Amino acid sequence: MAKHETPLLDQLESGPWPSFVSDMKQQAEVRAKNEAGVEFQIPQDAVEDLLGVLELSFKHGRTHWKHGGIVGVFGYGGGVIGRYCDQPQSFPGVAHFHTMRVAQPCGKYYKTDYLRALTKIWDMRGSGITNMHGATGDIILLGTTTPQIEEIFYELTHNMNQDLGGSGSNLRTPADCLGSSRCEYACYDSNALCHFLTNNYQDELHRPAFPYKFKFKFDACPNGCVASIARSDMSFIGTWRDAIKIDQDAVNKYVANDSAYPANAGAHKGKDWGPFDIEKEVLGLCPTKCMKFENKTLKIDNSNCTRCMHCINTMPRALRIGDDRGLSVLVGAKAPIVDGAQMGSLLAPFVEVNPDNDYEAITSIIENIWDWWMEEGKNRERLGELIMRQGFQKMLEVTGIDPQPQHVAYPRTNPYIFWKEDEVTGGWERDVVEYRKHHLR
Ligand code: SF4
């Protein structure tokens, strides 16, 4: 029998979607039965009490978690997030309920023995509840007590060769897509770059020295499977700068509705979308209208292509990304804490990805930006907010990137031009000055 009545939470289980409440009840039962004979280091009924305190929060319409004090592991300034309940007498199992962030492997590839070892530690020293994965990308271990934190850290680092992730005002655990490990569209090896930068910036990851949080995310192509453009202060999106490769035979197979060439790679099987129409589904949806199909030949004006991936996604057997590949760097995305949500702005349209020189072209941009932000950023000011406050032009100055028309967010809205005196080198202004000098007294 459940320890606490939870009528409000029970209601959340009634919808069509899987419910976290059902998962928590299942975990509470596992701990109550404890068939595995685990020696729990935090109370066996921690999950029951978690359900109880959540029910109370729903009833009162406010949280019962206090902003926790500082908890962490020796030598690190992040990776553990303190949580304390303000009703410890009623819910002793969650009196402390700290979260630990564990750095996820690039591409989130795991071996099953790794996952078993991790959950074994967490069953014994934590609540057993995990979040795979949190919004930052890490493995989130939810709920442990202060005395267990160093023990868990020791077991992770010494027995599993596993590091904690980032939290607080530091570099957050970098996160990436599968990249060239599995995806044919990958324009660079996002796993390799993410792994390199994670190792290269260990200090920034573990020792908070920034004005606020800072996130890197890596999408190996413009399809953006990790949505880096919306979720990271610095977003690295794969791209190419030569021509899209076209197989004209395959294009004509799509146009002829050959069953071996389904549009969108057959992604919408089971629904009849009618015959494929290249004019409507590809040419008409190209954002820059840079394609034409004449005399059974598809042509692309590559100088106007923005590499949005639409045509390639629609006819994947006919079109391929180009061969001269690299990435674009975007900056300033963030969630709506101050000034509302922001998407990333394009900073560098094409940067080479070269592991042989330790990705120098990329690290130099990163470090110039950090120097500026650490010097000028106010406490708890994200990079995107600093750009809004000091201007994108300042960002171009600190990174040494030449301005381009694409950097202009808003065209001028008034017709007046103010010249500095030293910019006036001649013309009618000089004539007026000369005339006044000689003829007016
Ligand atoms: Fe047009 Fe996008 Fe295809 Fe480029 S990638 S040709 S912009 S649809």
Tab-separated table of C-alpha atoms and ligand atoms in Angstrom:
chain	number	residue	atom	x	y	z
A	1	MET	CA	0.000	0.000	0.000
A	2	ALA	CA	1.248	3.455	-0.960
A	3	LYS	CA	2.690	5.541	1.869
A	4	HIS	CA	0.978	8.759	0.704
A	5	GLU	CA	-2.378	9.356	-0.981
A	6	THR	CA	-1.767	10.994	-4.374
A	7	PRO	CA	-5.138	11.728	-6.053
A	8	LEU	CA	-3.809	14.705	-8.053
A	9	LEU	CA	-0.794	12.799	-9.364
A	10	ASP	CA	-2.953	9.776	-10.170
A	11	GLN	CA	-4.937	11.967	-12.515
A	12	LEU	CA	-1.779	12.594	-14.559
A	13	GLU	CA	-1.640	8.895	-15.390
A	14	SER	CA	-5.007	8.967	-17.113
A	15	GLY	CA	-3.889	10.638	-20.371
A	16	PRO	CA	-2.785	8.858	-23.547
A	17	TRP	CA	0.949	9.412	-22.983
A	18	PRO	CA	3.358	7.497	-20.759
A	19	SER	CA	3.433	9.184	-17.373
A	20	PHE	CA	6.412	9.971	-15.155
A	21	VAL	CA	4.065	9.300	-12.209
A	22	SER	CA	3.661	5.661	-13.307
A	23	ASP	CA	7.445	5.356	-13.664
A	24	MET	CA	7.970	6.725	-10.157
A	25	LYS	CA	5.357	4.372	-8.674
A	26	GLN	CA	7.065	1.449	-10.383
A	27	GLN	CA	10.423	2.522	-8.947
A	28	ALA	CA	8.869	2.922	-5.470
A	29	GLU	CA	7.606	-0.657	-5.693
A	30	VAL	CA	10.994	-1.971	-6.797
A	31	ARG	CA	12.643	-0.327	-3.802
A	32	ALA	CA	9.920	-1.543	-1.422
A	33	LYS	CA	10.349	-5.161	-2.595
A	34	ASN	CA	14.128	-4.885	-3.065
A	35	GLU	CA	14.380	-8.314	-4.603
A	36	ALA	CA	17.948	-7.578	-5.669
A	37	GLY	CA	18.968	-7.214	-2.016
A	38	VAL	CA	20.519	-3.770	-2.581
A	39	GLU	CA	21.981	-2.095	0.507
A	40	PHE	CA	20.312	1.295	0.182
A	41	GLN	CA	22.339	4.224	1.435
A	42	ILE	CA	19.424	6.624	1.253
A	43	PRO	CA	15.991	5.711	2.626
A	44	GLN	CA	14.180	2.860	0.936
A	45	ASP	CA	11.016	4.976	0.779
A	46	ALA	CA	12.706	7.996	-0.885
A	47	VAL	CA	10.604	7.614	-4.025
A	48	GLU	CA	7.388	7.291	-1.998
A	49	ASP	CA	8.259	10.524	-0.226
A	50	LEU	CA	9.071	12.153	-3.549
A	51	LEU	CA	5.567	11.322	-4.763
A	52	GLY	CA	4.190	12.663	-1.490
A	53	VAL	CA	5.975	16.021	-1.660
A	54	LEU	CA	5.002	16.480	-5.301
A	55	GLU	CA	1.355	15.846	-4.438
A	56	LEU	CA	1.632	18.472	-1.709
A	57	SER	CA	3.137	20.968	-4.163
A	58	PHE	CA	0.212	20.420	-6.534
A	59	LYS	CA	-2.192	20.921	-3.649
A	60	HIS	CA	-0.524	24.145	-2.473
A	61	GLY	CA	0.296	25.438	-5.953
A	62	ARG	CA	3.929	26.059	-5.023
A	63	THR	CA	7.161	24.138	-4.788
A	64	HIS	CA	8.382	22.525	-1.591
A	65	TRP	CA	12.007	22.462	-2.699
A	66	LYS	CA	14.223	25.071	-1.097
A	67	HIS	CA	17.013	26.639	-3.069
A	68	GLY	CA	19.718	24.325	-1.788
A	69	GLY	CA	22.986	25.377	-0.238
A	70	ILE	CA	26.204	24.690	-2.084
A	71	VAL	CA	26.999	21.011	-2.347
A	72	GLY	CA	29.693	19.522	-4.518
A	73	VAL	CA	32.760	17.358	-4.748
A	74	PHE	CA	36.243	18.383	-3.755
A	75	GLY	CA	38.038	20.331	-6.494
A	76	TYR	CA	34.983	20.831	-8.711
A	77	GLY	CA	32.670	23.842	-8.813
A	78	GLY	CA	29.856	22.124	-10.683
A	79	GLY	CA	28.207	18.814	-11.467
A	80	VAL	CA	26.074	18.582	-8.308
A	81	ILE	CA	22.890	20.583	-7.789
A	82	GLY	CA	21.691	20.922	-4.207
A	83	ARG	CA	18.041	20.212	-3.388
A	84	TYR	CA	16.482	20.272	0.084
A	85	CYS	CA	12.840	19.744	0.945
A	86	ASP	CA	11.135	22.347	3.182
A	87	GLN	CA	8.975	19.602	4.805
A	88	PRO	CA	11.639	17.177	6.069
A	89	GLN	CA	9.496	15.966	9.009
A	90	SER	CA	6.700	14.780	6.720
A	91	PHE	CA	8.997	13.510	3.944
A	92	PRO	CA	12.282	12.410	5.534
A	93	GLY	CA	13.194	10.296	2.500
A	94	VAL	CA	13.711	13.458	0.441
A	95	ALA	CA	15.075	15.783	3.136
A	96	HIS	CA	18.148	16.009	0.875
A	97	PHE	CA	17.523	15.138	-2.743
A	98	HIS	CA	20.558	16.361	-4.682
A	99	THR	CA	20.958	15.937	-8.418
A	100	MET	CA	24.223	14.752	-9.966
A	101	ARG	CA	25.092	15.441	-13.598
A	102	VAL	CA	27.199	12.796	-15.291
A	103	ALA	CA	28.966	13.706	-18.554
A	104	GLN	CA	27.402	11.696	-21.360
A	105	PRO	CA	29.580	10.073	-24.012
A	106	CYS	CA	29.668	11.795	-27.421
A	107	GLY	CA	26.778	10.598	-29.566
A	108	LYS	CA	25.332	8.928	-26.420
A	109	TYR	CA	26.782	5.532	-27.220
A	110	TYR	CA	26.765	3.133	-24.267
A	111	LYS	CA	27.735	-0.423	-23.584
A	112	THR	CA	25.200	-2.341	-21.512
A	113	ASP	CA	27.802	-3.210	-18.853
A	114	TYR	CA	28.451	0.527	-18.433
A	115	LEU	CA	24.736	1.198	-17.882
A	116	ARG	CA	24.494	-1.699	-15.420
A	117	ALA	CA	27.461	-0.400	-13.424
A	118	LEU	CA	26.005	3.121	-13.354
A	119	THR	CA	22.541	2.040	-12.235
A	120	LYS	CA	24.066	-0.258	-9.606
A	121	ILE	CA	25.847	2.710	-8.016
A	122	TRP	CA	22.703	4.791	-8.216
A	123	ASP	CA	20.393	2.104	-6.788
A	124	MET	CA	22.675	1.804	-3.795
A	125	ARG	CA	23.710	5.412	-3.209
A	126	GLY	CA	20.825	7.355	-4.757
A	127	SER	CA	17.081	7.131	-5.313
A	128	GLY	CA	17.472	4.948	-8.409
A	129	ILE	CA	15.644	7.601	-10.469
A	130	THR	CA	17.471	8.830	-13.576
A	131	ASN	CA	16.706	11.197	-16.406
A	132	MET	CA	18.250	9.941	-19.641
A	133	HIS	CA	19.050	12.597	-20.715
A	134	GLY	CA	18.546	16.033	-19.228
A	135	ALA	CA	18.062	19.099	-21.417
A	136	THR	CA	21.767	19.907	-21.191
A	137	GLY	CA	22.534	16.430	-22.510
A	138	ASP	CA	24.028	14.842	-19.396
A	139	ILE	CA	22.873	11.697	-17.649
A	140	ILE	CA	20.917	13.091	-14.709
A	141	LEU	CA	20.939	11.132	-11.459
A	142	LEU	CA	18.054	12.449	-9.361
A	143	GLY	CA	18.121	12.331	-5.598
A	144	THR	CA	20.877	11.571	-3.147
A	145	THR	CA	22.044	12.812	0.250
A	146	THR	CA	25.047	14.997	1.054
A	147	PRO	CA	27.228	12.208	2.583
A	148	GLN	CA	26.849	10.105	-0.577
A	149	ILE	CA	28.158	12.691	-3.045
A	150	GLU	CA	31.893	12.084	-2.602
A	151	GLU	CA	31.288	8.317	-2.493
A	152	ILE	CA	29.470	8.409	-5.823
A	153	PHE	CA	32.110	10.669	-7.359
A	154	TYR	CA	34.857	8.287	-6.213
A	155	GLU	CA	33.097	5.262	-7.688
A	156	LEU	CA	32.384	7.045	-10.979
A	157	THR	CA	35.905	8.338	-11.471
A	158	HIS	CA	37.906	5.431	-10.031
A	159	ASN	CA	35.812	2.422	-11.018
A	160	MET	CA	34.131	3.639	-14.206
A	161	ASN	CA	36.560	6.229	-15.569
A	162	GLN	CA	33.557	8.542	-15.749
A	163	ASP	CA	33.494	12.305	-15.141
A	164	LEU	CA	30.778	14.594	-13.825
A	165	GLY	CA	29.162	17.138	-16.128
A	166	GLY	CA	28.897	20.903	-15.785
A	167	SER	CA	26.499	23.070	-13.793
A	168	GLY	CA	26.577	26.642	-12.499
A	169	SER	CA	28.466	29.492	-14.166
A	170	ASN	CA	30.767	27.361	-16.257
A	171	LEU	CA	30.963	25.472	-19.515
A	172	ARG	CA	28.142	22.940	-19.585
A	173	THR	CA	28.761	19.430	-20.846
A	174	PRO	CA	29.103	19.786	-24.634
A	175	ALA	CA	26.458	17.776	-26.536
A	176	ASP	CA	26.371	16.507	-30.122
A	177	CYS	CA	24.416	14.508	-32.687
A	178	LEU	CA	25.482	11.064	-33.957
A	179	GLY	CA	27.424	12.746	-36.756
A	180	SER	CA	29.475	10.740	-39.173
A	181	SER	CA	29.347	7.687	-36.898
A	182	ARG	CA	25.951	6.913	-38.430
A	183	CYS	CA	24.666	9.733	-40.606
A	184	GLU	CA	25.313	10.153	-44.318
A	185	TYR	CA	24.599	13.889	-44.164
A	186	ALA	CA	27.310	14.654	-41.606
A	187	CYS	CA	29.568	17.449	-42.868
A	188	TYR	CA	32.100	16.955	-40.059
A	189	ASP	CA	32.793	14.458	-37.304
A	190	SER	CA	30.736	16.028	-34.518
A	191	ASN	CA	31.690	13.252	-32.050
A	192	ALA	CA	35.398	13.928	-32.512
A	193	LEU	CA	35.036	17.711	-32.184
A	194	CYS	CA	32.748	17.430	-29.133
A	195	HIS	CA	35.157	14.984	-27.470
A	196	PHE	CA	38.169	17.184	-28.203
A	197	LEU	CA	36.587	20.375	-26.868
A	198	THR	CA	35.262	18.560	-23.779
A	199	ASN	CA	38.795	17.439	-22.920
A	200	ASN	CA	40.415	20.696	-23.992
A	201	TYR	CA	38.195	22.834	-21.766
A	202	GLN	CA	38.122	20.702	-18.599
A	203	ASP	CA	39.021	23.681	-16.451
A	204	GLU	CA	36.166	25.760	-17.836
A	205	LEU	CA	33.828	22.787	-17.340
A	206	HIS	CA	34.639	22.118	-13.698
A	207	ARG	CA	35.759	25.450	-12.255
A	208	PRO	CA	33.186	28.223	-12.660
A	209	ALA	CA	34.870	31.418	-13.869
A	210	PHE	CA	32.256	32.714	-16.293
A	211	PRO	CA	29.567	35.363	-15.780
A	212	TYR	CA	26.942	32.646	-16.311
A	213	LYS	CA	26.377	29.291	-17.999
A	214	PHE	CA	27.854	28.614	-21.446
A	215	LYS	CA	26.752	25.843	-23.795
A	216	PHE	CA	28.332	24.287	-26.872
A	217	LYS	CA	26.252	22.034	-29.096
A	218	PHE	CA	27.214	20.304	-32.316
A	219	ASP	CA	24.961	19.493	-35.276
A	220	ALA	CA	26.880	17.778	-38.043
A	221	CYS	CA	24.446	18.994	-40.737
A	222	PRO	CA	21.815	21.717	-41.090
A	223	ASN	CA	19.020	19.250	-40.228
A	224	GLY	CA	20.072	20.075	-36.670
A	225	CYS	CA	19.122	16.927	-34.721
A	226	VAL	CA	20.290	18.458	-31.417
A	227	ALA	CA	18.726	21.852	-32.269
A	228	SER	CA	21.974	23.605	-31.413
A	229	ILE	CA	20.738	26.830	-33.067
A	230	ALA	CA	18.163	27.243	-30.299
A	231	ARG	CA	19.860	25.580	-27.341
A	232	SER	CA	23.458	26.744	-27.126
A	233	ASP	CA	25.465	29.925	-26.663
A	234	MET	CA	27.765	28.611	-29.413
A	235	SER	CA	26.305	26.356	-32.034
A	236	PHE	CA	28.407	24.437	-34.578
A	237	ILE	CA	26.380	23.394	-37.619
A	238	GLY	CA	27.900	21.370	-40.435
A	239	THR	CA	27.735	22.839	-43.935
A	240	TRP	CA	29.473	22.770	-47.326
A	241	ARG	CA	30.487	25.491	-49.775
A	242	ASP	CA	30.665	23.763	-53.158
A	243	ALA	CA	27.787	22.412	-55.242
A	244	ILE	CA	25.074	19.955	-54.206
A	245	LYS	CA	25.761	16.699	-56.075
A	246	ILE	CA	22.952	15.741	-58.415
A	247	ASP	CA	22.181	12.313	-59.898
A	248	GLN	CA	19.873	13.312	-62.780
A	249	ASP	CA	18.747	9.705	-63.397
A	250	ALA	CA	17.597	9.396	-59.809
A	251	VAL	CA	15.834	12.797	-60.021
A	252	ASN	CA	13.829	11.484	-62.965
A	253	LYS	CA	12.996	8.276	-61.092
A	254	TYR	CA	11.480	10.429	-58.318
A	255	VAL	CA	9.600	12.477	-60.904
A	256	ALA	CA	8.288	9.271	-62.557
A	257	ASN	CA	7.070	8.058	-59.146
A	258	ASP	CA	9.252	4.949	-59.294
A	259	SER	CA	8.307	2.909	-56.203
A	260	ALA	CA	11.986	2.341	-55.338
A	261	TYR	CA	12.400	6.140	-55.022
A	262	PRO	CA	9.810	7.296	-52.468
A	263	ALA	CA	9.948	10.989	-51.602
A	264	ASN	CA	11.285	11.843	-48.121
A	265	ALA	CA	12.884	8.374	-48.086
A	266	GLY	CA	9.425	6.898	-47.458
A	267	ALA	CA	9.222	8.628	-44.098
A	268	HIS	CA	5.433	8.981	-44.256
A	269	LYS	CA	4.550	5.400	-45.127
A	270	GLY	CA	0.953	4.425	-44.496
A	271	LYS	CA	-0.500	7.763	-45.604
A	272	ASP	CA	-1.302	8.386	-49.254
A	273	TRP	CA	0.193	11.758	-50.166
A	274	GLY	CA	-0.652	11.343	-53.860
A	275	PRO	CA	1.925	11.292	-56.677
A	276	PHE	CA	5.227	13.090	-56.110
A	277	ASP	CA	5.251	16.610	-57.569
A	278	ILE	CA	8.783	18.035	-57.877
A	279	GLU	CA	7.526	21.557	-58.647
A	280	LYS	CA	5.357	21.722	-55.559
A	281	GLU	CA	7.319	19.611	-53.085
A	282	VAL	CA	10.879	20.605	-53.915
A	283	LEU	CA	11.234	23.664	-56.174
A	284	GLY	CA	8.299	25.511	-54.607
A	285	LEU	CA	9.564	24.919	-51.063
A	286	CYS	CA	13.189	25.897	-51.694
A	287	PRO	CA	13.493	29.016	-49.481
A	288	THR	CA	15.657	30.912	-51.967
A	289	LYS	CA	13.943	29.597	-55.126
A	290	CYS	CA	17.321	28.740	-56.589
A	291	MET	CA	16.296	25.529	-58.384
A	292	LYS	CA	14.707	24.746	-61.719
A	293	PHE	CA	13.696	21.553	-63.515
A	294	GLU	CA	13.707	21.757	-67.300
A	295	ASN	CA	14.038	19.108	-70.014
A	296	LYS	CA	14.367	16.401	-67.376
A	297	THR	CA	17.335	18.191	-65.849
A	298	LEU	CA	17.486	19.644	-62.340
A	299	LYS	CA	19.617	22.745	-61.984
A	300	ILE	CA	20.653	24.497	-58.760
A	301	ASP	CA	22.091	27.982	-58.540
A	302	ASN	CA	24.479	27.026	-55.755
A	303	SER	CA	25.554	30.618	-55.113
A	304	ASN	CA	22.042	31.290	-53.818
A	305	CYS	CA	21.525	28.004	-51.984
A	306	THR	CA	21.431	28.449	-48.212
A	307	ARG	CA	22.034	24.702	-47.597
A	308	CYS	CA	18.753	24.255	-45.754
A	309	MET	CA	18.684	20.512	-46.613
A	310	HIS	CA	15.053	20.520	-47.803
A	311	CYS	CA	15.692	19.242	-51.332
A	312	ILE	CA	18.199	16.644	-50.094
A	313	ASN	CA	15.798	15.353	-47.435
A	314	THR	CA	13.027	15.076	-50.012
A	315	MET	CA	15.060	13.294	-52.710
A	316	PRO	CA	17.891	11.655	-50.736
A	317	ARG	CA	18.827	9.181	-53.489
A	318	ALA	CA	19.187	11.964	-56.056
A	319	LEU	CA	20.923	14.764	-54.137
A	320	ARG	CA	23.990	14.737	-51.923
A	321	ILE	CA	25.776	17.301	-49.803
A	322	GLY	CA	28.896	18.834	-51.394
A	323	ASP	CA	32.483	17.711	-50.824
A	324	ASP	CA	34.064	20.921	-49.507
A	325	ARG	CA	32.775	20.566	-45.956
A	326	GLY	CA	33.132	22.482	-42.709
A	327	LEU	CA	30.835	24.160	-40.225
A	328	SER	CA	29.057	27.435	-39.494
A	329	VAL	CA	29.351	29.037	-36.064
A	330	LEU	CA	26.286	30.682	-34.546
A	331	VAL	CA	26.227	32.545	-31.263
A	332	GLY	CA	23.855	33.803	-28.613
A	333	ALA	CA	20.931	31.377	-28.338
A	334	LYS	CA	19.302	31.069	-24.930
A	335	ALA	CA	16.088	30.265	-23.094
A	336	PRO	CA	13.812	33.102	-21.935
A	337	ILE	CA	15.396	34.124	-18.618
A	338	VAL	CA	15.998	37.818	-19.362
A	339	ASP	CA	14.763	39.525	-22.581
A	340	GLY	CA	12.931	36.453	-23.920
A	341	ALA	CA	14.200	33.462	-25.886
A	342	GLN	CA	16.782	34.023	-28.606
A	343	MET	CA	17.923	31.897	-31.539
A	344	GLY	CA	21.599	31.851	-32.472
A	345	SER	CA	22.898	34.471	-34.939
A	346	LEU	CA	25.286	33.488	-37.708
A	347	LEU	CA	28.831	34.568	-36.858
A	348	ALA	CA	31.170	32.600	-39.150
A	349	PRO	CA	29.557	31.151	-42.286
A	350	PHE	CA	32.294	28.606	-42.988
A	351	VAL	CA	35.068	27.384	-40.713
A	352	GLU	CA	37.385	24.499	-41.502
A	353	VAL	CA	37.251	21.466	-39.202
A	354	ASN	CA	40.799	20.237	-38.915
A	355	PRO	CA	41.724	17.799	-36.137
A	356	ASP	CA	45.374	17.830	-37.293
A	357	ASN	CA	45.915	21.341	-35.955
A	358	ASP	CA	43.695	20.792	-32.881
A	359	TYR	CA	40.770	22.600	-34.506
A	360	GLU	CA	42.656	25.889	-34.279
A	361	ALA	CA	40.185	27.837	-36.437
A	362	ILE	CA	37.419	26.894	-33.996
A	363	THR	CA	39.246	27.293	-30.671
A	364	SER	CA	40.498	30.763	-31.617
A	365	ILE	CA	36.904	31.961	-32.139
A	366	ILE	CA	35.822	30.391	-28.840
A	367	GLU	CA	38.642	31.913	-26.822
A	368	ASN	CA	38.244	35.416	-28.275
A	369	ILE	CA	34.572	35.310	-27.375
A	370	TRP	CA	35.274	34.086	-23.852
A	371	ASP	CA	37.871	36.830	-23.297
A	372	TRP	CA	35.315	39.481	-24.261
A	373	TRP	CA	32.408	37.952	-22.326
A	374	MET	CA	34.466	37.407	-19.166
A	375	GLU	CA	35.697	41.017	-19.313
A	376	GLU	CA	32.421	42.717	-20.195
A	377	GLY	CA	29.600	40.337	-19.209
A	378	LYS	CA	27.582	41.286	-16.140
A	379	ASN	CA	26.878	38.724	-13.464
A	380	ARG	CA	24.326	36.211	-14.874
A	381	GLU	CA	24.427	37.751	-18.349
A	382	ARG	CA	24.373	35.178	-21.153
A	383	LEU	CA	26.437	35.753	-24.278
A	384	GLY	CA	23.268	36.506	-26.280
A	385	GLU	CA	22.373	39.279	-23.846
A	386	LEU	CA	25.849	40.799	-24.057
A	387	ILE	CA	25.540	40.817	-27.856
A	388	MET	CA	22.195	42.610	-27.538
A	389	ARG	CA	23.684	45.128	-25.085
A	390	GLN	CA	26.972	45.922	-26.846
A	391	GLY	CA	26.017	45.071	-30.425
A	392	PHE	CA	26.910	42.373	-32.920
A	393	GLN	CA	29.550	44.683	-34.369
A	394	LYS	CA	31.510	44.333	-31.128
A	395	MET	CA	31.341	40.553	-31.503
A	396	LEU	CA	32.819	40.898	-35.006
A	397	GLU	CA	35.595	43.118	-33.662
A	398	VAL	CA	36.613	40.712	-30.905
A	399	THR	CA	36.614	37.705	-33.199
A	400	GLY	CA	38.244	39.539	-36.137
A	401	ILE	CA	35.540	38.290	-38.526
A	402	ASP	CA	34.724	40.543	-41.477
A	403	PRO	CA	31.190	41.929	-41.569
A	404	GLN	CA	28.839	40.511	-44.188
A	405	PRO	CA	25.308	41.442	-45.282
A	406	GLN	CA	23.969	38.348	-43.465
A	407	HIS	CA	25.182	39.824	-40.167
A	408	VAL	CA	22.725	42.743	-40.439
A	409	ALA	CA	19.686	41.908	-38.327
A	410	TYR	CA	17.664	45.019	-39.130
A	411	PRO	CA	18.137	47.415	-42.065
A	412	ARG	CA	18.296	51.157	-41.268
A	413	THR	CA	14.962	52.657	-40.367
A	414	ASN	CA	15.834	56.361	-40.836
A	415	PRO	CA	17.425	58.195	-43.768
A	416	TYR	CA	19.931	60.325	-41.855
A	417	ILE	CA	23.649	59.717	-42.088
A	418	PHE	CA	26.016	61.348	-39.659
A	419	TRP	CA	29.614	61.742	-40.788
A	420	LYS	CA	32.549	62.079	-38.485
A	421	GLU	CA	34.652	65.143	-39.364
A	422	ASP	CA	37.626	63.092	-40.531
A	423	GLU	CA	35.365	61.087	-42.849
A	424	VAL	CA	34.527	64.265	-44.857
A	425	THR	CA	37.319	64.463	-47.387
A	426	GLY	CA	35.888	66.802	-49.983
A	427	GLY	CA	32.807	67.487	-52.079
A	428	TRP	CA	30.225	70.178	-51.432
A	429	GLU	CA	30.865	70.336	-47.669
A	430	ARG	CA	34.441	71.457	-48.297
A	431	ASP	CA	33.204	73.972	-50.901
A	432	VAL	CA	30.758	75.456	-48.387
A	433	VAL	CA	33.488	75.744	-45.755
A	434	GLU	CA	35.837	77.441	-48.257
A	435	TYR	CA	33.118	79.817	-49.486
A	436	ARG	CA	32.234	80.851	-45.941
A	437	LYS	CA	35.904	81.427	-45.146
A	438	HIS	CA	36.478	83.759	-48.058
A	439	HIS	CA	33.172	85.482	-48.669
A	440	LEU	CA	31.365	85.753	-45.348
A	441	ARG	CA	32.734	87.949	-42.619
B	1	SF4	FE1	17.125	25.247	-51.966
B	1	SF4	FE2	17.618	24.341	-49.492
B	1	SF4	FE3	18.010	22.725	-51.600
B	1	SF4	FE4	19.647	24.816	-51.182
B	1	SF4	S1	19.399	23.015	-49.835
B	1	SF4	S2	18.739	24.219	-53.135
B	1	SF4	S3	18.240	26.363	-50.334
B	1	SF4	S4	16.027	23.580	-50.909
